[in-house]
Amino acid sequence: MSKANVIAVGTYPAWDQDAMREGYELTEVATPDDILDLTQEIRTGLRALALIGHKPLTGAHMDALPNLEIIANYGVGYDAIDDAAASARGIKVTNTPDVLNDDVADTALAMMLALTRQIPQGHAHIQTGAWQSGQRFPLNRQFSGGVAGIMGLGRIGREIADRLVAFKMDIHYHSRAPKPDAPSNWVYHATPESLAAAVDWLVVALVGGAQTENYVSRAVIQAMPEESILVNISRGSTVDEDALLTALETGAIRGAALDVFRNEPNVDPRFLKLDNVILQPHQGSGSVETRKIMSALQRANIDAQLAGEPLVTPVN
Ligand code: 8YV
């Protein structure tokens, strides 16, 4: 049987390239816009699109692929894909939920611990010879205890909250509605401002996309107590970044732990001048183990579509 024509958009690890080259008649491009430069013959033959990365995939890109049946996203967040445009064209969209929950939650905890206990600075203190030459490492701040507020108690938010319980934190959260399966001693807040005002940690675990654009608004950031810290492992678009930067620069809040930014990877240079932040290059799901499972799920969705079988993790 001949292989189906599939396009891989974005930069994939070698093991994914190998698997896709083996399984499909593969066209590879770096960005969605590169689709528009392909010949009409190639574009017309393509039945499935495997997307990695966060560059927007729009209706105009879909229009260039008249026989496209499926867009399989490598990631749980599919805000880069215009899913309404896909649905309008009868194109299926899939994502990779659940398999990355542990990694993303671990990354949130790692950043929180690193920020309060000054782990990168401690490492530098030895690497630069400061400790060996008799300089004391400054005292830092306790991590365990206090109040954690989870903004968006979905699958990843829940994993973070469960971990923070082990660190003796009280859990507060804000979601569209109270979660029936949340422990009864977790405190629900009906508004993001109310949550922000009540916590030591504001952990953003919202989905991305238009509905959460600037959800952590200037008003939410201004509601945060002076000693509190903002953590974001979701999408840069969920936070008013200028308001956050101002709060960090003026000491209106204690700090921020960020794995995601607006305009990634072009991080606002104002962040680089701050010493009350820990910044990570959107690596929340970035372990070898999890990325292999994510890409296998991406291909399982493509394979199901090509075989006329039900999709594993559809979103539209
Ligand atoms: C990315 C992510 O998919 O799952 C998500 O929503 O943001 C990440 O896991 C990954 O960085 C590949 O771009």
mmCIF file of C-alpha atoms and ligand atoms in Angstrom:
data_model
loop_
_atom_site.group_PDB
_atom_site.id
_atom_site.type_symbol
_atom_site.label_atom_id
_atom_site.label_comp_id
_atom_site.label_asym_id
_atom_site.label_seq_id
_atom_site.Cartn_x
_atom_site.Cartn_y
_atom_site.Cartn_z
ATOM 1 C CA MET A 1 0.000 0.000 0.000
ATOM 2 C CA SER A 2 1.352 3.450 -0.832
ATOM 3 C CA LYS A 3 2.120 5.821 1.990
ATOM 4 C CA ALA A 4 -0.155 8.801 2.667
ATOM 5 C CA ASN A 5 1.113 12.325 1.977
ATOM 6 C CA VAL A 6 1.682 14.102 5.279
ATOM 7 C CA ILE A 7 3.300 17.437 6.044
ATOM 8 C CA ALA A 8 5.361 18.028 9.177
ATOM 9 C CA VAL A 9 5.398 21.715 10.150
ATOM 10 C CA GLY A 10 8.023 22.870 12.658
ATOM 11 C CA THR A 11 11.270 21.497 14.021
ATOM 12 C CA TYR A 12 11.061 17.910 15.232
ATOM 13 C CA PRO A 13 13.505 15.766 17.199
ATOM 14 C CA ALA A 14 15.349 13.203 15.056
ATOM 15 C CA TRP A 15 13.334 10.256 16.397
ATOM 16 C CA ASP A 16 10.094 11.904 15.242
ATOM 17 C CA GLN A 17 11.528 12.752 11.843
ATOM 18 C CA ASP A 18 12.607 9.124 11.461
ATOM 19 C CA ALA A 19 9.207 7.783 12.500
ATOM 20 C CA MET A 20 7.312 10.139 10.195
ATOM 21 C CA ARG A 21 9.658 9.565 7.230
ATOM 22 C CA GLU A 22 9.191 5.828 7.754
ATOM 23 C CA GLY A 23 5.393 5.957 8.037
ATOM 24 C CA TYR A 24 4.428 8.662 5.570
ATOM 25 C CA GLU A 25 5.350 10.267 2.277
ATOM 26 C CA LEU A 26 6.633 13.250 4.230
ATOM 27 C CA THR A 27 6.927 16.906 3.259
ATOM 28 C CA GLU A 28 8.823 18.932 5.872
ATOM 29 C CA VAL A 29 8.660 22.694 6.384
ATOM 30 C CA ALA A 30 9.839 24.944 9.197
ATOM 31 C CA THR A 31 6.821 27.249 9.580
ATOM 32 C CA PRO A 32 3.153 27.412 8.543
ATOM 33 C CA ASP A 33 3.959 30.212 6.076
ATOM 34 C CA ASP A 34 6.306 27.862 4.225
ATOM 35 C CA ILE A 35 3.234 25.836 3.220
ATOM 36 C CA LEU A 36 2.290 28.677 0.872
ATOM 37 C CA ASP A 37 5.583 28.241 -1.044
ATOM 38 C CA LEU A 38 4.967 24.564 -1.872
ATOM 39 C CA THR A 39 3.855 23.627 -5.374
ATOM 40 C CA GLN A 40 0.169 23.148 -5.969
ATOM 41 C CA GLU A 41 0.791 19.465 -6.710
ATOM 42 C CA ILE A 42 2.380 18.877 -3.302
ATOM 43 C CA ARG A 43 -0.226 20.935 -1.442
ATOM 44 C CA THR A 44 -3.112 19.135 -3.133
ATOM 45 C CA GLY A 45 -1.764 15.722 -2.239
ATOM 46 C CA LEU A 46 -1.486 16.380 1.491
ATOM 47 C CA ARG A 47 -4.039 14.655 3.768
ATOM 48 C CA ALA A 48 -2.570 15.250 7.219
ATOM 49 C CA LEU A 49 -0.550 17.970 8.934
ATOM 50 C CA ALA A 50 1.628 17.362 12.001
ATOM 51 C CA LEU A 51 2.256 20.667 13.803
ATOM 52 C CA ILE A 52 4.909 21.434 16.396
ATOM 53 C CA GLY A 53 5.628 24.889 17.770
ATOM 54 C CA HIS A 54 3.568 27.983 18.406
ATOM 55 C CA LYS A 55 3.470 29.869 15.095
ATOM 56 C CA PRO A 56 -0.151 30.535 14.039
ATOM 57 C CA LEU A 57 -1.767 28.094 11.616
ATOM 58 C CA THR A 58 -4.601 30.027 9.968
ATOM 59 C CA GLY A 59 -7.479 29.519 7.586
ATOM 60 C CA ALA A 60 -5.269 30.865 4.775
ATOM 61 C CA HIS A 61 -2.809 28.010 5.372
ATOM 62 C CA MET A 62 -5.695 25.527 5.405
ATOM 63 C CA ASP A 63 -7.053 26.943 2.140
ATOM 64 C CA ALA A 64 -3.714 26.100 0.532
ATOM 65 C CA LEU A 65 -4.275 22.438 1.478
ATOM 66 C CA PRO A 66 -7.628 21.562 -0.166
ATOM 67 C CA ASN A 67 -7.520 17.858 0.723
ATOM 68 C CA LEU A 68 -6.354 18.235 4.305
ATOM 69 C CA GLU A 69 -8.277 15.997 6.699
ATOM 70 C CA ILE A 70 -6.474 16.473 9.992
ATOM 71 C CA ILE A 71 -4.194 18.852 11.884
ATOM 72 C CA ALA A 72 -2.479 16.885 14.648
ATOM 73 C CA ASN A 73 -0.917 19.179 17.229
ATOM 74 C CA TYR A 74 2.158 18.240 19.242
ATOM 75 C CA GLY A 75 1.061 19.716 22.545
ATOM 76 C CA VAL A 76 -2.030 20.004 24.709
ATOM 77 C CA GLY A 77 -2.471 23.707 23.962
ATOM 78 C CA TYR A 78 -3.673 24.212 20.396
ATOM 79 C CA ASP A 79 -4.185 27.981 20.545
ATOM 80 C CA ALA A 80 -1.799 28.393 17.589
ATOM 81 C CA ILE A 81 -4.377 26.631 15.406
ATOM 82 C CA ASP A 82 -7.477 28.486 14.215
ATOM 83 C CA ASP A 83 -9.727 25.592 15.208
ATOM 84 C CA ALA A 84 -12.883 27.435 14.131
ATOM 85 C CA ALA A 85 -11.390 27.804 10.643
ATOM 86 C CA ALA A 86 -10.493 24.107 10.695
ATOM 87 C CA SER A 87 -13.999 23.081 11.759
ATOM 88 C CA ALA A 88 -15.529 25.323 9.084
ATOM 89 C CA ARG A 89 -13.468 23.443 6.493
ATOM 90 C CA GLY A 90 -14.264 20.001 7.911
ATOM 91 C CA ILE A 91 -10.686 19.530 9.109
ATOM 92 C CA LYS A 92 -10.199 17.567 12.333
ATOM 93 C CA VAL A 93 -7.881 18.920 15.040
ATOM 94 C CA THR A 94 -6.209 16.766 17.693
ATOM 95 C CA ASN A 95 -3.884 17.537 20.608
ATOM 96 C CA THR A 96 -1.836 15.619 23.205
ATOM 97 C CA PRO A 97 -3.612 15.983 26.564
ATOM 98 C CA ASP A 98 -2.750 14.326 29.882
ATOM 99 C CA VAL A 99 0.547 12.721 28.852
ATOM 100 C CA LEU A 100 2.444 15.904 29.776
ATOM 101 C CA ASN A 101 0.643 16.817 33.013
ATOM 102 C CA ASP A 102 3.379 15.475 35.274
ATOM 103 C CA ASP A 103 6.220 17.201 33.441
ATOM 104 C CA VAL A 104 4.512 20.574 33.346
ATOM 105 C CA ALA A 105 3.538 20.344 37.016
ATOM 106 C CA ASP A 106 7.078 19.285 37.919
ATOM 107 C CA THR A 107 8.429 22.282 36.017
ATOM 108 C CA ALA A 108 6.164 24.626 37.974
ATOM 109 C CA LEU A 109 7.395 23.169 41.264
ATOM 110 C CA ALA A 110 11.016 23.241 40.131
ATOM 111 C CA MET A 111 10.768 26.938 39.259
ATOM 112 C CA MET A 112 9.026 27.763 42.528
ATOM 113 C CA LEU A 113 11.662 25.958 44.562
ATOM 114 C CA ALA A 114 14.511 27.417 42.522
ATOM 115 C CA LEU A 115 13.208 30.949 42.972
ATOM 116 C CA THR A 116 12.612 30.825 46.726
ATOM 117 C CA ARG A 117 15.711 28.820 47.632
ATOM 118 C CA GLN A 118 17.894 30.657 45.075
ATOM 119 C CA ILE A 119 19.143 27.442 43.487
ATOM 120 C CA PRO A 120 20.736 29.023 40.358
ATOM 121 C CA GLN A 121 22.508 31.607 42.563
ATOM 122 C CA GLY A 122 23.737 28.856 44.914
ATOM 123 C CA HIS A 123 25.179 26.969 41.967
ATOM 124 C CA ALA A 124 26.892 30.136 40.724
ATOM 125 C CA HIS A 125 28.221 30.766 44.247
ATOM 126 C CA ILE A 126 30.241 27.560 44.016
ATOM 127 C CA GLN A 127 31.022 27.762 40.305
ATOM 128 C CA THR A 128 32.543 31.233 40.675
ATOM 129 C CA GLY A 129 34.621 30.159 43.678
ATOM 130 C CA ALA A 130 32.792 32.581 46.001
ATOM 131 C CA TRP A 131 32.001 29.883 48.584
ATOM 132 C CA GLN A 132 35.510 28.451 48.443
ATOM 133 C CA SER A 133 36.936 31.923 49.091
ATOM 134 C CA GLY A 134 34.921 32.288 52.276
ATOM 135 C CA GLN A 135 31.916 34.329 51.103
ATOM 136 C CA ARG A 136 28.638 33.472 52.777
ATOM 137 C CA PHE A 137 25.648 32.571 50.626
ATOM 138 C CA PRO A 138 22.777 34.921 51.562
ATOM 139 C CA LEU A 139 19.770 33.467 53.360
ATOM 140 C CA ASN A 140 16.743 32.978 51.164
ATOM 141 C CA ARG A 141 13.049 32.275 51.713
ATOM 142 C CA GLN A 142 11.090 29.272 52.945
ATOM 143 C CA PHE A 143 9.158 27.306 50.359
ATOM 144 C CA SER A 144 6.888 24.986 52.354
ATOM 145 C CA GLY A 145 3.661 26.305 53.828
ATOM 146 C CA GLY A 146 1.622 29.352 52.845
ATOM 147 C CA VAL A 147 -1.237 29.659 50.407
ATOM 148 C CA ALA A 148 -1.142 28.674 46.748
ATOM 149 C CA GLY A 149 -3.728 29.955 44.290
ATOM 150 C CA ILE A 150 -4.276 27.988 41.106
ATOM 151 C CA MET A 151 -5.693 30.034 38.235
ATOM 152 C CA GLY A 152 -7.387 27.367 36.103
ATOM 153 C CA LEU A 153 -7.843 24.077 37.921
ATOM 154 C CA GLY A 154 -7.748 21.861 34.843
ATOM 155 C CA ARG A 155 -5.677 18.723 34.449
ATOM 156 C CA ILE A 156 -2.315 20.457 34.829
ATOM 157 C CA GLY A 157 -3.520 22.849 37.524
ATOM 158 C CA ARG A 158 -4.763 19.882 39.513
ATOM 159 C CA GLU A 159 -1.382 18.129 39.279
ATOM 160 C CA ILE A 160 0.333 21.282 40.540
ATOM 161 C CA ALA A 161 -2.140 21.668 43.410
ATOM 162 C CA ASP A 162 -1.710 18.028 44.466
ATOM 163 C CA ARG A 163 2.069 18.525 44.586
ATOM 164 C CA LEU A 164 1.749 21.740 46.603
ATOM 165 C CA VAL A 165 -0.390 19.946 49.194
ATOM 166 C CA ALA A 166 2.682 17.783 49.851
ATOM 167 C CA PHE A 167 4.540 21.047 50.548
ATOM 168 C CA LYS A 168 1.962 21.852 53.259
ATOM 169 C CA MET A 169 0.296 24.635 51.297
ATOM 170 C CA ASP A 170 -3.387 25.586 51.527
ATOM 171 C CA ILE A 171 -5.004 25.478 48.110
ATOM 172 C CA HIS A 172 -7.242 28.178 46.669
ATOM 173 C CA TYR A 173 -8.367 28.197 43.038
ATOM 174 C CA HIS A 174 -10.336 30.020 40.394
ATOM 175 C CA SER A 175 -12.094 28.298 37.514
ATOM 176 C CA ARG A 176 -15.304 29.016 35.597
ATOM 177 C CA ALA A 177 -17.168 27.070 38.319
ATOM 178 C CA PRO A 178 -16.250 25.170 41.491
ATOM 179 C CA LYS A 179 -14.791 21.728 40.748
ATOM 180 C CA PRO A 180 -16.938 18.965 42.221
ATOM 181 C CA ASP A 181 -13.907 16.657 42.493
ATOM 182 C CA ALA A 182 -11.703 19.193 44.362
ATOM 183 C CA PRO A 183 -11.084 18.412 48.039
ATOM 184 C CA SER A 184 -13.626 20.153 50.259
ATOM 185 C CA ASN A 185 -10.977 22.218 52.070
ATOM 186 C CA TRP A 186 -9.782 23.831 48.818
ATOM 187 C CA VAL A 187 -11.165 27.372 48.566
ATOM 188 C CA TYR A 188 -12.973 28.438 45.397
ATOM 189 C CA HIS A 189 -12.832 32.063 44.210
ATOM 190 C CA ALA A 190 -15.402 33.331 41.728
ATOM 191 C CA THR A 191 -13.092 36.017 40.291
ATOM 192 C CA PRO A 192 -9.387 36.119 39.386
ATOM 193 C CA GLU A 193 -8.945 39.306 41.470
ATOM 194 C CA SER A 194 -10.310 37.616 44.579
ATOM 195 C CA LEU A 195 -7.935 34.681 44.113
ATOM 196 C CA ALA A 196 -4.949 36.961 43.492
ATOM 197 C CA ALA A 197 -5.623 38.956 46.666
ATOM 198 C CA ALA A 198 -5.789 35.843 48.863
ATOM 199 C CA VAL A 199 -2.592 33.951 48.035
ATOM 200 C CA ASP A 200 1.192 33.844 48.409
ATOM 201 C CA TRP A 201 1.591 32.098 45.048
ATOM 202 C CA LEU A 202 -0.530 32.781 41.978
ATOM 203 C CA VAL A 203 0.015 29.836 39.634
ATOM 204 C CA VAL A 204 -1.384 30.349 36.147
ATOM 205 C CA ALA A 205 -2.485 27.089 34.519
ATOM 206 C CA LEU A 206 -5.084 28.417 32.080
ATOM 207 C CA VAL A 207 -5.606 27.279 28.508
ATOM 208 C CA GLY A 208 -4.313 29.781 25.953
ATOM 209 C CA GLY A 209 -6.262 31.465 23.183
ATOM 210 C CA ALA A 210 -8.598 34.416 22.744
ATOM 211 C CA GLN A 211 -10.806 33.541 25.721
ATOM 212 C CA THR A 212 -7.944 33.902 28.221
ATOM 213 C CA GLU A 213 -6.027 36.768 26.576
ATOM 214 C CA ASN A 214 -4.778 39.014 29.451
ATOM 215 C CA TYR A 215 -6.953 37.057 31.913
ATOM 216 C CA VAL A 216 -4.298 37.832 34.497
ATOM 217 C CA SER A 217 -4.927 41.522 33.881
ATOM 218 C CA ARG A 218 -3.330 44.607 35.358
ATOM 219 C CA ALA A 219 -6.138 44.638 37.956
ATOM 220 C CA VAL A 220 -5.392 41.014 38.901
ATOM 221 C CA ILE A 221 -1.668 41.729 39.236
ATOM 222 C CA GLN A 222 -2.386 44.852 41.281
ATOM 223 C CA ALA A 223 -4.550 42.732 43.606
ATOM 224 C CA MET A 224 -1.584 40.463 44.444
ATOM 225 C CA PRO A 225 -0.054 40.973 47.913
ATOM 226 C CA GLU A 226 3.413 42.532 48.057
ATOM 227 C CA GLU A 227 5.008 39.284 49.215
ATOM 228 C CA SER A 228 3.387 37.116 46.546
ATOM 229 C CA ILE A 229 4.893 35.435 43.489
ATOM 230 C CA LEU A 230 3.379 34.823 40.062
ATOM 231 C CA VAL A 231 4.055 31.514 38.283
ATOM 232 C CA ASN A 232 3.111 30.928 34.648
ATOM 233 C CA ILE A 233 3.413 27.569 32.897
ATOM 234 C CA SER A 234 0.479 28.073 30.511
ATOM 235 C CA ARG A 235 0.803 30.707 27.795
ATOM 236 C CA GLY A 236 2.381 34.160 27.816
ATOM 237 C CA SER A 237 -0.860 35.521 26.341
ATOM 238 C CA THR A 238 -2.761 34.879 29.590
ATOM 239 C CA VAL A 239 -0.826 37.562 31.491
ATOM 240 C CA ASP A 240 -0.634 41.344 31.017
ATOM 241 C CA GLU A 241 3.136 41.237 30.658
ATOM 242 C CA ASP A 242 3.660 45.001 30.900
ATOM 243 C CA ALA A 243 1.712 45.077 34.179
ATOM 244 C CA LEU A 244 3.723 42.118 35.454
ATOM 245 C CA LEU A 245 7.022 43.764 34.523
ATOM 246 C CA THR A 246 6.010 46.986 36.255
ATOM 247 C CA ALA A 247 5.036 45.051 39.403
ATOM 248 C CA LEU A 248 8.384 43.224 39.367
ATOM 249 C CA GLU A 249 10.418 46.375 38.679
ATOM 250 C CA THR A 250 8.732 48.376 41.449
ATOM 251 C CA GLY A 251 8.681 45.586 44.032
ATOM 252 C CA ALA A 252 4.869 45.549 44.061
ATOM 253 C CA ILE A 253 5.163 41.735 44.133
ATOM 254 C CA ARG A 254 8.041 39.539 45.338
ATOM 255 C CA GLY A 255 8.817 37.722 42.124
ATOM 256 C CA ALA A 256 7.815 35.616 39.142
ATOM 257 C CA ALA A 257 8.624 32.150 37.828
ATOM 258 C CA LEU A 258 7.923 31.995 34.109
ATOM 259 C CA ASP A 259 8.155 29.212 31.550
ATOM 260 C CA VAL A 260 6.128 31.116 28.947
ATOM 261 C CA PHE A 261 6.178 34.624 27.472
ATOM 262 C CA ARG A 262 4.581 36.783 24.858
ATOM 263 C CA ASN A 263 6.452 36.756 21.521
ATOM 264 C CA GLU A 264 8.505 33.655 22.412
ATOM 265 C CA PRO A 265 11.416 33.220 22.036
ATOM 266 C CA ASN A 266 11.910 36.995 21.989
ATOM 267 C CA VAL A 267 11.606 37.548 25.721
ATOM 268 C CA ASP A 268 11.042 41.196 26.674
ATOM 269 C CA PRO A 269 14.528 42.508 27.620
ATOM 270 C CA ARG A 270 13.042 44.116 30.744
ATOM 271 C CA PHE A 271 12.877 40.602 32.239
ATOM 272 C CA LEU A 272 16.636 40.181 31.835
ATOM 273 C CA LYS A 273 17.395 43.062 34.192
ATOM 274 C CA LEU A 274 15.421 41.561 37.093
ATOM 275 C CA ASP A 275 16.850 39.484 39.922
ATOM 276 C CA ASN A 276 13.448 38.499 41.375
ATOM 277 C CA VAL A 277 12.546 36.136 38.519
ATOM 278 C CA ILE A 278 13.365 32.696 37.250
ATOM 279 C CA LEU A 279 12.955 32.366 33.495
ATOM 280 C CA GLN A 280 12.682 29.118 31.547
ATOM 281 C CA PRO A 281 12.566 28.567 27.761
ATOM 282 C CA HIS A 282 9.064 27.052 27.515
ATOM 283 C CA GLN A 283 10.362 23.665 28.527
ATOM 284 C CA GLY A 284 7.426 22.496 30.681
ATOM 285 C CA SER A 285 6.799 19.253 28.783
ATOM 286 C CA GLY A 286 10.393 18.974 27.651
ATOM 287 C CA SER A 287 11.608 15.611 28.913
ATOM 288 C CA VAL A 288 12.697 12.956 26.422
ATOM 289 C CA GLU A 289 10.196 10.509 27.910
ATOM 290 C CA THR A 290 7.191 12.820 27.628
ATOM 291 C CA ARG A 291 8.084 14.244 24.237
ATOM 292 C CA LYS A 292 8.323 10.710 22.816
ATOM 293 C CA ILE A 293 4.847 9.921 24.170
ATOM 294 C CA MET A 294 3.456 13.221 22.836
ATOM 295 C CA SER A 295 4.757 12.565 19.346
ATOM 296 C CA ALA A 296 3.542 8.955 19.370
ATOM 297 C CA LEU A 297 0.078 10.293 20.257
ATOM 298 C CA GLN A 298 0.300 12.863 17.479
ATOM 299 C CA ARG A 299 1.065 10.088 14.967
ATOM 300 C CA ALA A 300 -1.619 7.806 16.456
ATOM 301 C CA ASN A 301 -4.180 10.506 15.666
ATOM 302 C CA ILE A 302 -2.903 10.884 12.099
ATOM 303 C CA ASP A 303 -2.892 7.124 11.616
ATOM 304 C CA ALA A 304 -6.434 6.803 12.951
ATOM 305 C CA GLN A 305 -7.651 9.471 10.535
ATOM 306 C CA LEU A 306 -5.855 7.902 7.567
ATOM 307 C CA ALA A 307 -7.347 4.507 8.471
ATOM 308 C CA GLY A 308 -10.850 5.944 8.854
ATOM 309 C CA GLU A 309 -10.884 5.070 12.550
ATOM 310 C CA PRO A 310 -12.002 7.218 15.522
ATOM 311 C CA LEU A 311 -9.441 9.810 16.576
ATOM 312 C CA VAL A 312 -7.642 9.228 19.881
ATOM 313 C CA THR A 313 -7.725 12.787 21.245
ATOM 314 C CA PRO A 314 -9.906 15.039 19.078
ATOM 315 C CA VAL A 315 -10.658 18.642 20.034
ATOM 316 C CA ASN A 316 -13.266 19.657 17.417
HETATM 317 C C1 8YV B 1 4.606 22.415 23.412
HETATM 318 C C2 8YV B 1 3.014 23.098 25.102
HETATM 319 O O1 8YV B 1 3.707 21.667 22.714
HETATM 320 O O2 8YV B 1 1.643 21.189 25.235
HETATM 321 C C3 8YV B 1 1.704 22.410 25.146
HETATM 322 O O3 8YV B 1 0.670 23.110 25.115
HETATM 323 O O4 8YV B 1 3.078 24.281 25.215
HETATM 324 C C4 8YV B 1 4.266 22.346 24.868
HETATM 325 O O5 8YV B 1 4.232 21.074 25.353
HETATM 326 C C5 8YV B 1 5.985 21.971 23.102
HETATM 327 O O6 8YV B 1 6.828 22.941 23.632
HETATM 328 C C6 8YV B 1 6.249 21.868 21.621
HETATM 329 O O7 8YV B 1 6.107 23.112 21.009
#
